[in-house]
Amino acid sequence: MSSLPESLREKPLVEGRVSLADLDEHVQSLSETNPPRSWYVAVSITSLVALVGLSTVGYMVSHGIGTMGNNEPVVWGFPIVNFVFWVGIGHAGTLISVILLLYRQRWRNAISRTAEAVTVFAFICAMMFPAIHIGRPWMPHWLLPYPNSRGMWIDFRSPLIWDVFAVFTYFGVSILFWYMGLIPDLASLRGRTKSKVKRAVYGLLSWGWVGDARHWLQYEKAYLILAGLTTTLALSVHSIVSMDFAASILPGWHMTIFPPYFVVGAAFSGFAGVVIVFAFVRTTMKLEGYITMRHMDLLNKMVLFLSCVMTYAYIMEGFTAWYSSNVFDRYIFANYVFGDQWWAGCLTIFCNCVLPQLLWFPKMRRSVPAMVTVAAGVTLGMWFERYTILILSLHRGYLPATWGTFRPTIVDAGILVGSIGIFLTLLLLFLKNMPIIAAWEVKPDIVHYQKDAEVEHA
Amino acid sequence: MRKPAYGVLALFPSADALLKAIPKVKARGYAQLEAYTPYPVHGLDAALGLPESKLGVLVFLMAAFGAVGVFAFEWWANAVNYPLLTGGKNAFTWPAWIPPTLEGSIFLGTFTAALAMLFIFNGLPFFGHPLLQTKTIDEITRDRFALLIVPSGAAFDEADAAAALRAAGGAAVETLPAPSHETPDAAWWTRTALAIAAACAVAGGATAFAIRVFPTVKPMVNMEVQPRLDAQEPDSFFANGRGMRLPPAGTVPRGGTPILAASLDAAGRELIDPLPVTEFVLERGRRQFDRHCAVCHDRLGTGRASLSSVYTAKPADLQSSTMRKIADGSLYWVISQGYNTMPAYAADVSPDDRWAIVRYIRALQRSQDAPERDLK
């Protein structure tokens, strides 16, 4: 190891000299101690925002869909924009914890747990939107095939039904993967806690996990199988979401590039979301030793890479519209950037294609204000991308007589802001109460890098 | 006789120390070893001689079952049980059924992988594990690596096993007692049964609330309340206070026939049954009566159908002497116009069907309390 030149040596993913017990002390003590006052302030603000959002949902339900901006011709307004946006944010967790696991990327270990939590909470926000925009949200079971006195079944040929199956499966599997990863850490918490009640609860939740070598063998096998299967899911879910659009004949939606384009977009916005979360978590929770600048650097490289793929997809989409010689397709794409809501299309391109190019500079990838600015820009840009695709396509259909302009209402805004509040509240509760770093995955890394350090010292 | 111990346990400070100790302990003749670690230690399975996991086979089978099951269900639901035909094409539209098939396969595969790993292959939950009764487990889940010698044969000597572990570098050697396997007693079964019954009661109550009460709570009144006037509602906009406009005099509904009789009695005098006396007419009358009238008047016309209990004004008994004496034309008039709380059926039942119903009511009346000559 020490014979390698400095530049070729692997930089440790764990900074400083820590023991296995130190990790538990750092991470798992959080659920045993009282959080600082700033946590209470933050959670009060976010839960207030969430409450405002939920009240707005209540107002919308009791007064009807008409209180939102949805109307002919833009029948899918903010709810579907927000749905696609949140599903996209959720994709990073799966990509980090699953695909990077298959590639044996060690740097995923420290960030996988919180990224998976981001997935689960983003999905809770995402699933709220289709549920409330169906008009009668107390009848969501109509989306599922169940035997009924009408003798009818749902139409399995509909992309919207594929979407229901994809999203429910993804949500279920995300929770499963997350929980499975938590089991050994819950067993570890069971050993730490002083409270008898907590000990019983953690004991039950970890199913009496004792760390038997035979159990670990099966556990790792199951983890790998789950990762393999969830990879297909991570790639298929946003593809299926994109078919909600691509399977229609609307100009601007009817594109074969949509499935891969949506998957990349989802990963892109997801990684940006994760960068923001970790930029705050690692400093406020003093986890710089485990979630190092190298982690942030690698995450930012992913954002940069995905931004380049995104740019390619935009160019390809425009090229398809031009090359098709279809008047409507050409018009729609011109309308994105030159139409009456030109700012939405231009903001999308600026935030998603231009702004992330800053990350080519190593200094920017390692500067917290720079990375948060870029990531926030990407998050905003990806929201406006969905706005552009959805609303700017819908309001200019094939029949110019039906053209209209979409105007969101205060109810739309309230529900969107409320969903951010719900997400942040859940995230804050998670950060306080759960082991936010997968200890059983990071502990071998600690041993690995300490060994390297010892060899160097010797 | 004392129960044989579960095993003799020793702690090691690192995974490497544990891996180095295993061959040493094995060399002293202890073949059956178990290891407990805070994280998966690669190489332990080979050192302990653990067999490969068979989990993959089960997951593959379940994922395949999920795919076949969902696909078959889609085919049955959309092509067989309730065929949805689009554009005159074949109902067997397999390409469109692939996305849910994929999702079903993955759903079953992933849940099988996680749940079978925990509950079948690992035999969890096992809260009776002797390690869980010790303080040692708290160290193992943190940063200690444990090796356990499982007793084999009658000649097992705890002291010798402990010495072997110490010689291999183990510390904090202790003997774990056998797990207590208590068979559940009557009280346990009662508690379990009560718990299940309580869970069923809660689930049943919640379901009843969810499907019966919840949808009727405001604002979930299924678009019942809307900013529009319902039929016959008053409204101050027009001078006569009615929400509806009266049609101009002489207006005739499209496809309908106006009833020219002015009153119940006039109808009895003036309206004449135009239908021929055939079996078809009676059969038609029976079907129309059962569809529209029987829900209140009962299938025999007694006025005591199940729904009649919810009305304050009881539906008329068509078998009563008044109804037997009333003229055909008057019955027709009541069906068309409604009477007291009975609504008009002119919009729902065609004139010929109304006459057929009248004919069937007469047949019903004759069928009940029939005079002796009719029975011969």
mmCIF file of C-alpha atoms in Angstrom, chain A residues 56-339:
data_model
loop_
_atom_site.group_PDB
_atom_site.id
_atom_site.type_symbol
_atom_site.label_atom_id
_atom_site.label_comp_id
_atom_site.label_asym_id
_atom_site.label_seq_id
_atom_site.Cartn_x
_atom_site.Cartn_y
_atom_site.Cartn_z
ATOM 1 C CA THR A 56 -55.437 23.283 1.912
ATOM 2 C CA VAL A 57 -55.974 19.680 0.813
ATOM 3 C CA GLY A 58 -59.006 19.552 3.104
ATOM 4 C CA TYR A 59 -60.348 22.771 1.587
ATOM 5 C CA MET A 60 -59.780 21.394 -1.912
ATOM 6 C CA VAL A 61 -61.528 18.119 -1.090
ATOM 7 C CA SER A 62 -64.566 19.811 0.432
ATOM 8 C CA HIS A 63 -64.873 22.463 -2.292
ATOM 9 C CA GLY A 64 -63.883 20.364 -5.268
ATOM 10 C CA ILE A 65 -61.148 20.100 -7.863
ATOM 11 C CA GLY A 66 -62.254 23.443 -9.311
ATOM 12 C CA THR A 67 -60.369 25.282 -6.588
ATOM 13 C CA MET A 68 -57.129 24.199 -8.280
ATOM 14 C CA GLY A 69 -55.993 25.544 -11.623
ATOM 15 C CA ASN A 70 -56.888 22.311 -13.429
ATOM 16 C CA ASN A 71 -59.372 22.914 -16.205
ATOM 17 C CA GLU A 72 -59.752 22.337 -19.918
ATOM 18 C CA PRO A 73 -57.410 22.097 -21.727
ATOM 19 C CA VAL A 74 -54.872 21.701 -18.881
ATOM 20 C CA VAL A 75 -56.644 18.911 -17.012
ATOM 21 C CA TRP A 76 -53.422 17.719 -15.368
ATOM 22 C CA GLY A 77 -52.158 20.718 -13.510
ATOM 23 C CA PHE A 78 -49.969 21.014 -10.449
ATOM 24 C CA PRO A 79 -50.926 17.660 -8.870
ATOM 25 C CA ILE A 80 -49.303 15.635 -11.647
ATOM 26 C CA VAL A 81 -46.337 18.019 -11.957
ATOM 27 C CA ASN A 82 -45.747 17.565 -8.228
ATOM 28 C CA PHE A 83 -46.296 13.814 -8.418
ATOM 29 C CA VAL A 84 -43.661 13.370 -11.129
ATOM 30 C CA PHE A 85 -41.349 15.752 -9.275
ATOM 31 C CA TRP A 86 -41.538 13.858 -5.957
ATOM 32 C CA VAL A 87 -41.272 10.437 -7.574
ATOM 33 C CA GLY A 88 -38.112 11.752 -9.233
ATOM 34 C CA ILE A 89 -36.639 12.975 -5.924
ATOM 35 C CA GLY A 90 -37.281 9.503 -4.557
ATOM 36 C CA HIS A 91 -35.151 7.815 -7.185
ATOM 37 C CA ALA A 92 -31.776 8.855 -5.772
ATOM 38 C CA GLY A 93 -32.172 6.719 -2.676
ATOM 39 C CA THR A 94 -32.725 3.607 -4.722
ATOM 40 C CA LEU A 95 -29.890 4.390 -7.117
ATOM 41 C CA ILE A 96 -27.471 5.052 -4.262
ATOM 42 C CA SER A 97 -28.428 2.120 -2.097
ATOM 43 C CA VAL A 98 -29.060 -0.390 -4.866
ATOM 44 C CA ILE A 99 -27.192 0.270 -8.093
ATOM 45 C CA LEU A 100 -24.066 1.544 -6.348
ATOM 46 C CA LEU A 101 -24.241 -1.552 -4.133
ATOM 47 C CA LEU A 102 -24.166 -3.788 -7.199
ATOM 48 C CA TYR A 103 -21.138 -1.807 -8.411
ATOM 49 C CA ARG A 104 -19.504 -2.327 -5.008
ATOM 50 C CA GLN A 105 -19.070 1.391 -4.447
ATOM 51 C CA ARG A 106 -17.985 1.721 -0.823
ATOM 52 C CA TRP A 107 -18.869 5.389 -0.654
ATOM 53 C CA ARG A 108 -22.548 4.542 -0.813
ATOM 54 C CA ASN A 109 -22.440 2.840 2.616
ATOM 55 C CA ALA A 110 -22.380 5.962 4.752
ATOM 56 C CA ILE A 111 -25.111 7.746 2.811
ATOM 57 C CA SER A 112 -27.428 4.898 1.813
ATOM 58 C CA ARG A 113 -29.665 4.905 4.906
ATOM 59 C CA THR A 114 -30.582 8.585 4.762
ATOM 60 C CA ALA A 115 -30.906 8.434 0.964
ATOM 61 C CA GLU A 116 -33.372 5.552 1.353
ATOM 62 C CA ALA A 117 -35.288 7.600 3.901
ATOM 63 C CA VAL A 118 -35.443 10.426 1.359
ATOM 64 C CA THR A 119 -36.916 7.903 -1.085
ATOM 65 C CA VAL A 120 -39.612 6.736 1.294
ATOM 66 C CA PHE A 121 -40.635 10.252 2.358
ATOM 67 C CA ALA A 122 -40.587 11.596 -1.190
ATOM 68 C CA PHE A 123 -42.881 8.747 -2.175
ATOM 69 C CA ILE A 124 -45.303 9.569 0.608
ATOM 70 C CA CYS A 125 -45.511 13.108 -0.809
ATOM 71 C CA ALA A 126 -45.742 11.801 -4.372
ATOM 72 C CA MET A 127 -48.565 9.370 -3.668
ATOM 73 C CA MET A 128 -50.618 12.101 -2.030
ATOM 74 C CA PHE A 129 -51.056 13.911 -5.351
ATOM 75 C CA PRO A 130 -52.723 11.266 -7.537
ATOM 76 C CA ALA A 131 -54.878 10.385 -4.528
ATOM 77 C CA ILE A 132 -56.224 13.916 -4.097
ATOM 78 C CA HIS A 133 -56.531 14.846 -7.755
ATOM 79 C CA ILE A 134 -58.882 11.950 -8.578
ATOM 80 C CA GLY A 135 -61.720 14.169 -7.347
ATOM 81 C CA ARG A 136 -63.159 11.783 -4.793
ATOM 82 C CA PRO A 137 -60.106 10.930 -2.699
ATOM 83 C CA TRP A 138 -62.142 8.694 -0.394
ATOM 84 C CA MET A 139 -62.484 6.220 -3.245
ATOM 85 C CA PRO A 140 -58.851 5.463 -4.109
ATOM 86 C CA HIS A 141 -59.626 1.735 -4.080
ATOM 87 C CA TRP A 142 -61.248 2.233 -7.478
ATOM 88 C CA LEU A 143 -57.689 2.244 -8.818
ATOM 89 C CA LEU A 144 -57.230 -1.366 -7.754
ATOM 90 C CA PRO A 145 -58.762 -4.530 -9.176
ATOM 91 C CA TYR A 146 -61.195 -5.795 -6.577
ATOM 92 C CA PRO A 147 -64.312 -7.909 -7.016
ATOM 93 C CA ASN A 148 -67.347 -5.619 -7.059
ATOM 94 C CA SER A 149 -71.108 -5.754 -7.614
ATOM 95 C CA ARG A 150 -70.688 -3.913 -10.929
ATOM 96 C CA GLY A 151 -68.813 -6.938 -12.270
ATOM 97 C CA MET A 152 -66.172 -4.687 -13.827
ATOM 98 C CA TRP A 153 -62.380 -4.717 -13.740
ATOM 99 C CA ILE A 154 -59.870 -1.953 -14.220
ATOM 100 C CA ASP A 155 -58.343 -1.652 -17.686
ATOM 101 C CA PHE A 156 -54.865 -3.160 -17.459
ATOM 102 C CA ARG A 157 -54.000 -1.660 -20.847
ATOM 103 C CA SER A 158 -54.070 1.846 -19.434
ATOM 104 C CA PRO A 159 -50.697 3.465 -18.657
ATOM 105 C CA LEU A 160 -52.368 5.064 -15.634
ATOM 106 C CA ILE A 161 -53.033 1.605 -14.214
ATOM 107 C CA TRP A 162 -49.434 0.579 -14.962
ATOM 108 C CA ASP A 163 -48.485 3.677 -13.027
ATOM 109 C CA VAL A 164 -50.554 2.610 -10.017
ATOM 110 C CA PHE A 165 -48.884 -0.802 -9.986
ATOM 111 C CA ALA A 166 -45.410 0.671 -10.503
ATOM 112 C CA VAL A 167 -45.737 3.278 -7.765
ATOM 113 C CA PHE A 168 -47.306 0.939 -5.204
ATOM 114 C CA THR A 169 -44.637 -1.694 -5.864
ATOM 115 C CA TYR A 170 -41.846 0.846 -5.666
ATOM 116 C CA PHE A 171 -43.162 2.284 -2.432
ATOM 117 C CA GLY A 172 -43.587 -1.147 -0.840
ATOM 118 C CA VAL A 173 -40.165 -2.356 -1.925
ATOM 119 C CA SER A 174 -38.479 0.900 -0.822
ATOM 120 C CA ILE A 175 -39.897 0.508 2.657
ATOM 121 C CA LEU A 176 -38.922 -3.170 2.696
ATOM 122 C CA PHE A 177 -35.340 -2.444 1.623
ATOM 123 C CA TRP A 178 -35.047 0.351 4.130
ATOM 124 C CA TYR A 179 -36.433 -1.729 6.966
ATOM 125 C CA MET A 180 -34.306 -4.738 6.114
ATOM 126 C CA GLY A 181 -31.186 -2.585 6.275
ATOM 127 C CA LEU A 182 -32.350 -1.250 9.649
ATOM 128 C CA ILE A 183 -32.689 -4.637 11.343
ATOM 129 C CA PRO A 184 -29.024 -5.102 12.454
ATOM 130 C CA ASP A 185 -28.875 -1.457 13.504
ATOM 131 C CA LEU A 186 -32.062 -1.828 15.528
ATOM 132 C CA ALA A 187 -30.420 -4.790 17.254
ATOM 133 C CA SER A 188 -27.483 -2.520 17.994
ATOM 134 C CA LEU A 189 -29.816 0.150 19.405
ATOM 135 C CA ARG A 190 -31.421 -2.533 21.579
ATOM 136 C CA GLY A 191 -28.004 -3.058 23.156
ATOM 137 C CA ARG A 192 -27.386 0.632 23.740
ATOM 138 C CA THR A 193 -30.616 1.874 25.195
ATOM 139 C CA LYS A 194 -31.094 2.264 28.930
ATOM 140 C CA SER A 195 -34.866 2.280 28.757
ATOM 141 C CA LYS A 196 -36.592 -1.080 29.225
ATOM 142 C CA VAL A 197 -39.521 -0.139 26.997
ATOM 143 C CA LYS A 198 -37.267 0.961 24.173
ATOM 144 C CA ARG A 199 -35.235 -2.208 24.570
ATOM 145 C CA ALA A 200 -38.360 -4.316 24.137
ATOM 146 C CA VAL A 201 -39.508 -2.275 21.129
ATOM 147 C CA TYR A 202 -36.113 -2.415 19.398
ATOM 148 C CA GLY A 203 -35.921 -6.111 20.233
ATOM 149 C CA LEU A 204 -39.261 -6.772 18.599
ATOM 150 C CA LEU A 205 -38.477 -4.635 15.560
ATOM 151 C CA SER A 206 -35.170 -6.447 15.025
ATOM 152 C CA TRP A 207 -36.879 -9.847 15.436
ATOM 153 C CA GLY A 208 -34.307 -10.967 17.980
ATOM 154 C CA TRP A 209 -31.319 -10.399 15.686
ATOM 155 C CA VAL A 210 -28.111 -11.777 17.248
ATOM 156 C CA GLY A 211 -25.630 -11.424 14.372
ATOM 157 C CA ASP A 212 -25.257 -15.167 13.824
ATOM 158 C CA ALA A 213 -22.816 -15.856 10.953
ATOM 159 C CA ARG A 214 -25.394 -18.154 9.346
ATOM 160 C CA HIS A 215 -27.966 -15.358 9.511
ATOM 161 C CA TRP A 216 -25.548 -12.861 7.986
ATOM 162 C CA LEU A 217 -24.935 -15.252 5.102
ATOM 163 C CA GLN A 218 -28.645 -15.382 4.250
ATOM 164 C CA TYR A 219 -29.019 -11.691 5.009
ATOM 165 C CA GLU A 220 -26.349 -10.622 2.554
ATOM 166 C CA LYS A 221 -27.791 -12.947 -0.059
ATOM 167 C CA ALA A 222 -31.252 -11.443 0.411
ATOM 168 C CA TYR A 223 -29.754 -7.944 0.314
ATOM 169 C CA LEU A 224 -28.066 -8.674 -2.989
ATOM 170 C CA ILE A 225 -31.186 -10.242 -4.506
ATOM 171 C CA LEU A 226 -33.235 -7.296 -3.347
ATOM 172 C CA ALA A 227 -30.697 -4.946 -4.889
ATOM 173 C CA GLY A 228 -30.834 -6.785 -8.211
ATOM 174 C CA LEU A 229 -34.616 -6.836 -8.343
ATOM 175 C CA THR A 230 -34.958 -3.254 -7.150
ATOM 176 C CA THR A 231 -32.600 -2.105 -9.910
ATOM 177 C CA THR A 232 -35.119 -3.207 -12.521
ATOM 178 C CA LEU A 233 -37.734 -1.393 -10.492
ATOM 179 C CA ALA A 234 -35.696 1.817 -10.257
ATOM 180 C CA LEU A 235 -35.327 1.845 -14.017
ATOM 181 C CA SER A 236 -38.897 0.794 -14.777
ATOM 182 C CA VAL A 237 -40.927 2.991 -12.453
ATOM 183 C CA HIS A 238 -40.164 6.346 -14.000
ATOM 184 C CA SER A 239 -40.299 4.730 -17.443
ATOM 185 C CA ILE A 240 -43.857 3.743 -16.656
ATOM 186 C CA VAL A 241 -44.616 7.199 -15.251
ATOM 187 C CA SER A 242 -43.347 8.628 -18.555
ATOM 188 C CA MET A 243 -45.765 6.372 -20.458
ATOM 189 C CA ASP A 244 -48.648 8.271 -18.847
ATOM 190 C CA PHE A 245 -47.528 10.921 -21.308
ATOM 191 C CA ALA A 246 -45.745 9.052 -24.093
ATOM 192 C CA ALA A 247 -48.629 6.646 -24.728
ATOM 193 C CA SER A 248 -50.918 9.566 -25.563
ATOM 194 C CA ILE A 249 -50.880 11.299 -28.936
ATOM 195 C CA LEU A 250 -50.389 14.838 -27.682
ATOM 196 C CA PRO A 251 -47.610 16.763 -29.435
ATOM 197 C CA GLY A 252 -44.691 17.121 -27.029
ATOM 198 C CA TRP A 253 -45.675 13.949 -25.167
ATOM 199 C CA HIS A 254 -45.755 11.338 -27.919
ATOM 200 C CA MET A 255 -41.990 10.652 -27.903
ATOM 201 C CA THR A 256 -40.055 7.408 -27.805
ATOM 202 C CA ILE A 257 -37.242 9.055 -25.840
ATOM 203 C CA PHE A 258 -39.518 9.643 -22.849
ATOM 204 C CA PRO A 259 -38.811 6.534 -20.701
ATOM 205 C CA PRO A 260 -34.989 6.829 -20.519
ATOM 206 C CA TYR A 261 -35.287 10.613 -20.434
ATOM 207 C CA PHE A 262 -37.588 10.472 -17.406
ATOM 208 C CA VAL A 263 -35.379 7.961 -15.593
ATOM 209 C CA VAL A 264 -32.318 10.189 -16.031
ATOM 210 C CA GLY A 265 -34.316 13.222 -14.976
ATOM 211 C CA ALA A 266 -35.509 11.403 -11.868
ATOM 212 C CA ALA A 267 -31.990 10.368 -10.890
ATOM 213 C CA PHE A 268 -30.743 13.898 -11.609
ATOM 214 C CA SER A 269 -33.267 15.642 -9.370
ATOM 215 C CA GLY A 270 -32.868 12.895 -6.764
ATOM 216 C CA PHE A 271 -29.097 13.307 -6.510
ATOM 217 C CA ALA A 272 -29.526 17.063 -6.250
ATOM 218 C CA GLY A 273 -32.020 16.560 -3.423
ATOM 219 C CA VAL A 274 -29.627 14.207 -1.644
ATOM 220 C CA VAL A 275 -26.768 16.725 -1.982
ATOM 221 C CA ILE A 276 -28.892 19.359 -0.236
ATOM 222 C CA VAL A 277 -29.905 16.958 2.530
ATOM 223 C CA PHE A 278 -26.331 15.824 3.204
ATOM 224 C CA ALA A 279 -24.869 19.299 2.969
ATOM 225 C CA PHE A 280 -27.036 20.177 5.975
ATOM 226 C CA VAL A 281 -26.983 16.857 7.810
ATOM 227 C CA ARG A 282 -23.215 16.359 7.877
ATOM 228 C CA THR A 283 -22.474 19.722 9.463
ATOM 229 C CA THR A 284 -25.466 20.151 11.749
ATOM 230 C CA MET A 285 -25.172 16.602 13.061
ATOM 231 C CA LYS A 286 -21.359 16.650 13.149
ATOM 232 C CA LEU A 287 -20.930 13.681 10.860
ATOM 233 C CA GLU A 288 -18.100 15.150 8.745
ATOM 234 C CA GLY A 289 -15.918 12.180 9.696
ATOM 235 C CA TYR A 290 -18.268 9.677 8.080
ATOM 236 C CA ILE A 291 -19.908 11.711 5.331
ATOM 237 C CA THR A 292 -16.717 13.322 4.113
ATOM 238 C CA MET A 293 -16.018 15.923 1.456
ATOM 239 C CA ARG A 294 -15.069 12.984 -0.747
ATOM 240 C CA HIS A 295 -18.635 11.697 -0.506
ATOM 241 C CA MET A 296 -19.970 15.114 -1.449
ATOM 242 C CA ASP A 297 -17.465 15.331 -4.285
ATOM 243 C CA LEU A 298 -18.632 11.975 -5.685
ATOM 244 C CA LEU A 299 -22.298 12.962 -5.338
ATOM 245 C CA ASN A 300 -21.596 16.193 -7.201
ATOM 246 C CA LYS A 301 -19.834 14.257 -9.944
ATOM 247 C CA MET A 302 -23.018 12.221 -10.327
ATOM 248 C CA VAL A 303 -25.039 15.447 -10.575
ATOM 249 C CA LEU A 304 -22.657 16.744 -13.235
ATOM 250 C CA PHE A 305 -22.733 13.501 -15.197
ATOM 251 C CA LEU A 306 -26.527 13.329 -15.108
ATOM 252 C CA SER A 307 -26.747 16.990 -16.109
ATOM 253 C CA CYS A 308 -24.754 16.159 -19.253
ATOM 254 C CA VAL A 309 -27.037 13.211 -20.064
ATOM 255 C CA MET A 310 -30.032 15.474 -19.449
ATOM 256 C CA THR A 311 -28.647 18.088 -21.827
ATOM 257 C CA TYR A 312 -28.165 15.403 -24.441
ATOM 258 C CA ALA A 313 -31.782 14.266 -23.915
ATOM 259 C CA TYR A 314 -33.083 17.841 -24.373
ATOM 260 C CA ILE A 315 -31.097 18.232 -27.590
ATOM 261 C CA MET A 316 -32.303 14.864 -28.830
ATOM 262 C CA GLU A 317 -35.907 15.743 -28.014
ATOM 263 C CA GLY A 318 -35.651 19.002 -29.942
ATOM 264 C CA PHE A 319 -33.901 17.237 -32.797
ATOM 265 C CA THR A 320 -36.680 14.625 -32.978
ATOM 266 C CA ALA A 321 -39.288 17.373 -33.164
ATOM 267 C CA TRP A 322 -37.376 19.152 -35.929
ATOM 268 C CA TYR A 323 -36.451 16.000 -37.865
ATOM 269 C CA SER A 324 -40.015 14.668 -37.734
ATOM 270 C CA SER A 325 -41.095 17.652 -39.864
ATOM 271 C CA ASN A 326 -44.306 17.546 -37.848
ATOM 272 C CA VAL A 327 -45.688 21.077 -37.639
ATOM 273 C CA PHE A 328 -47.272 20.523 -34.249
ATOM 274 C CA ASP A 329 -44.170 18.975 -32.684
ATOM 275 C CA ARG A 330 -41.998 21.794 -34.007
ATOM 276 C CA TYR A 331 -44.453 24.375 -32.753
ATOM 277 C CA ILE A 332 -44.650 22.827 -29.273
ATOM 278 C CA PHE A 333 -40.889 22.839 -28.848
ATOM 279 C CA ALA A 334 -40.590 26.406 -30.041
ATOM 280 C CA ASN A 335 -43.413 27.252 -27.657
ATOM 281 C CA TYR A 336 -41.451 25.831 -24.708
ATOM 282 C CA VAL A 337 -38.788 28.528 -25.029
ATOM 283 C CA PHE A 338 -40.437 31.296 -27.086
ATOM 284 C CA GLY A 339 -44.127 30.924 -26.133
#
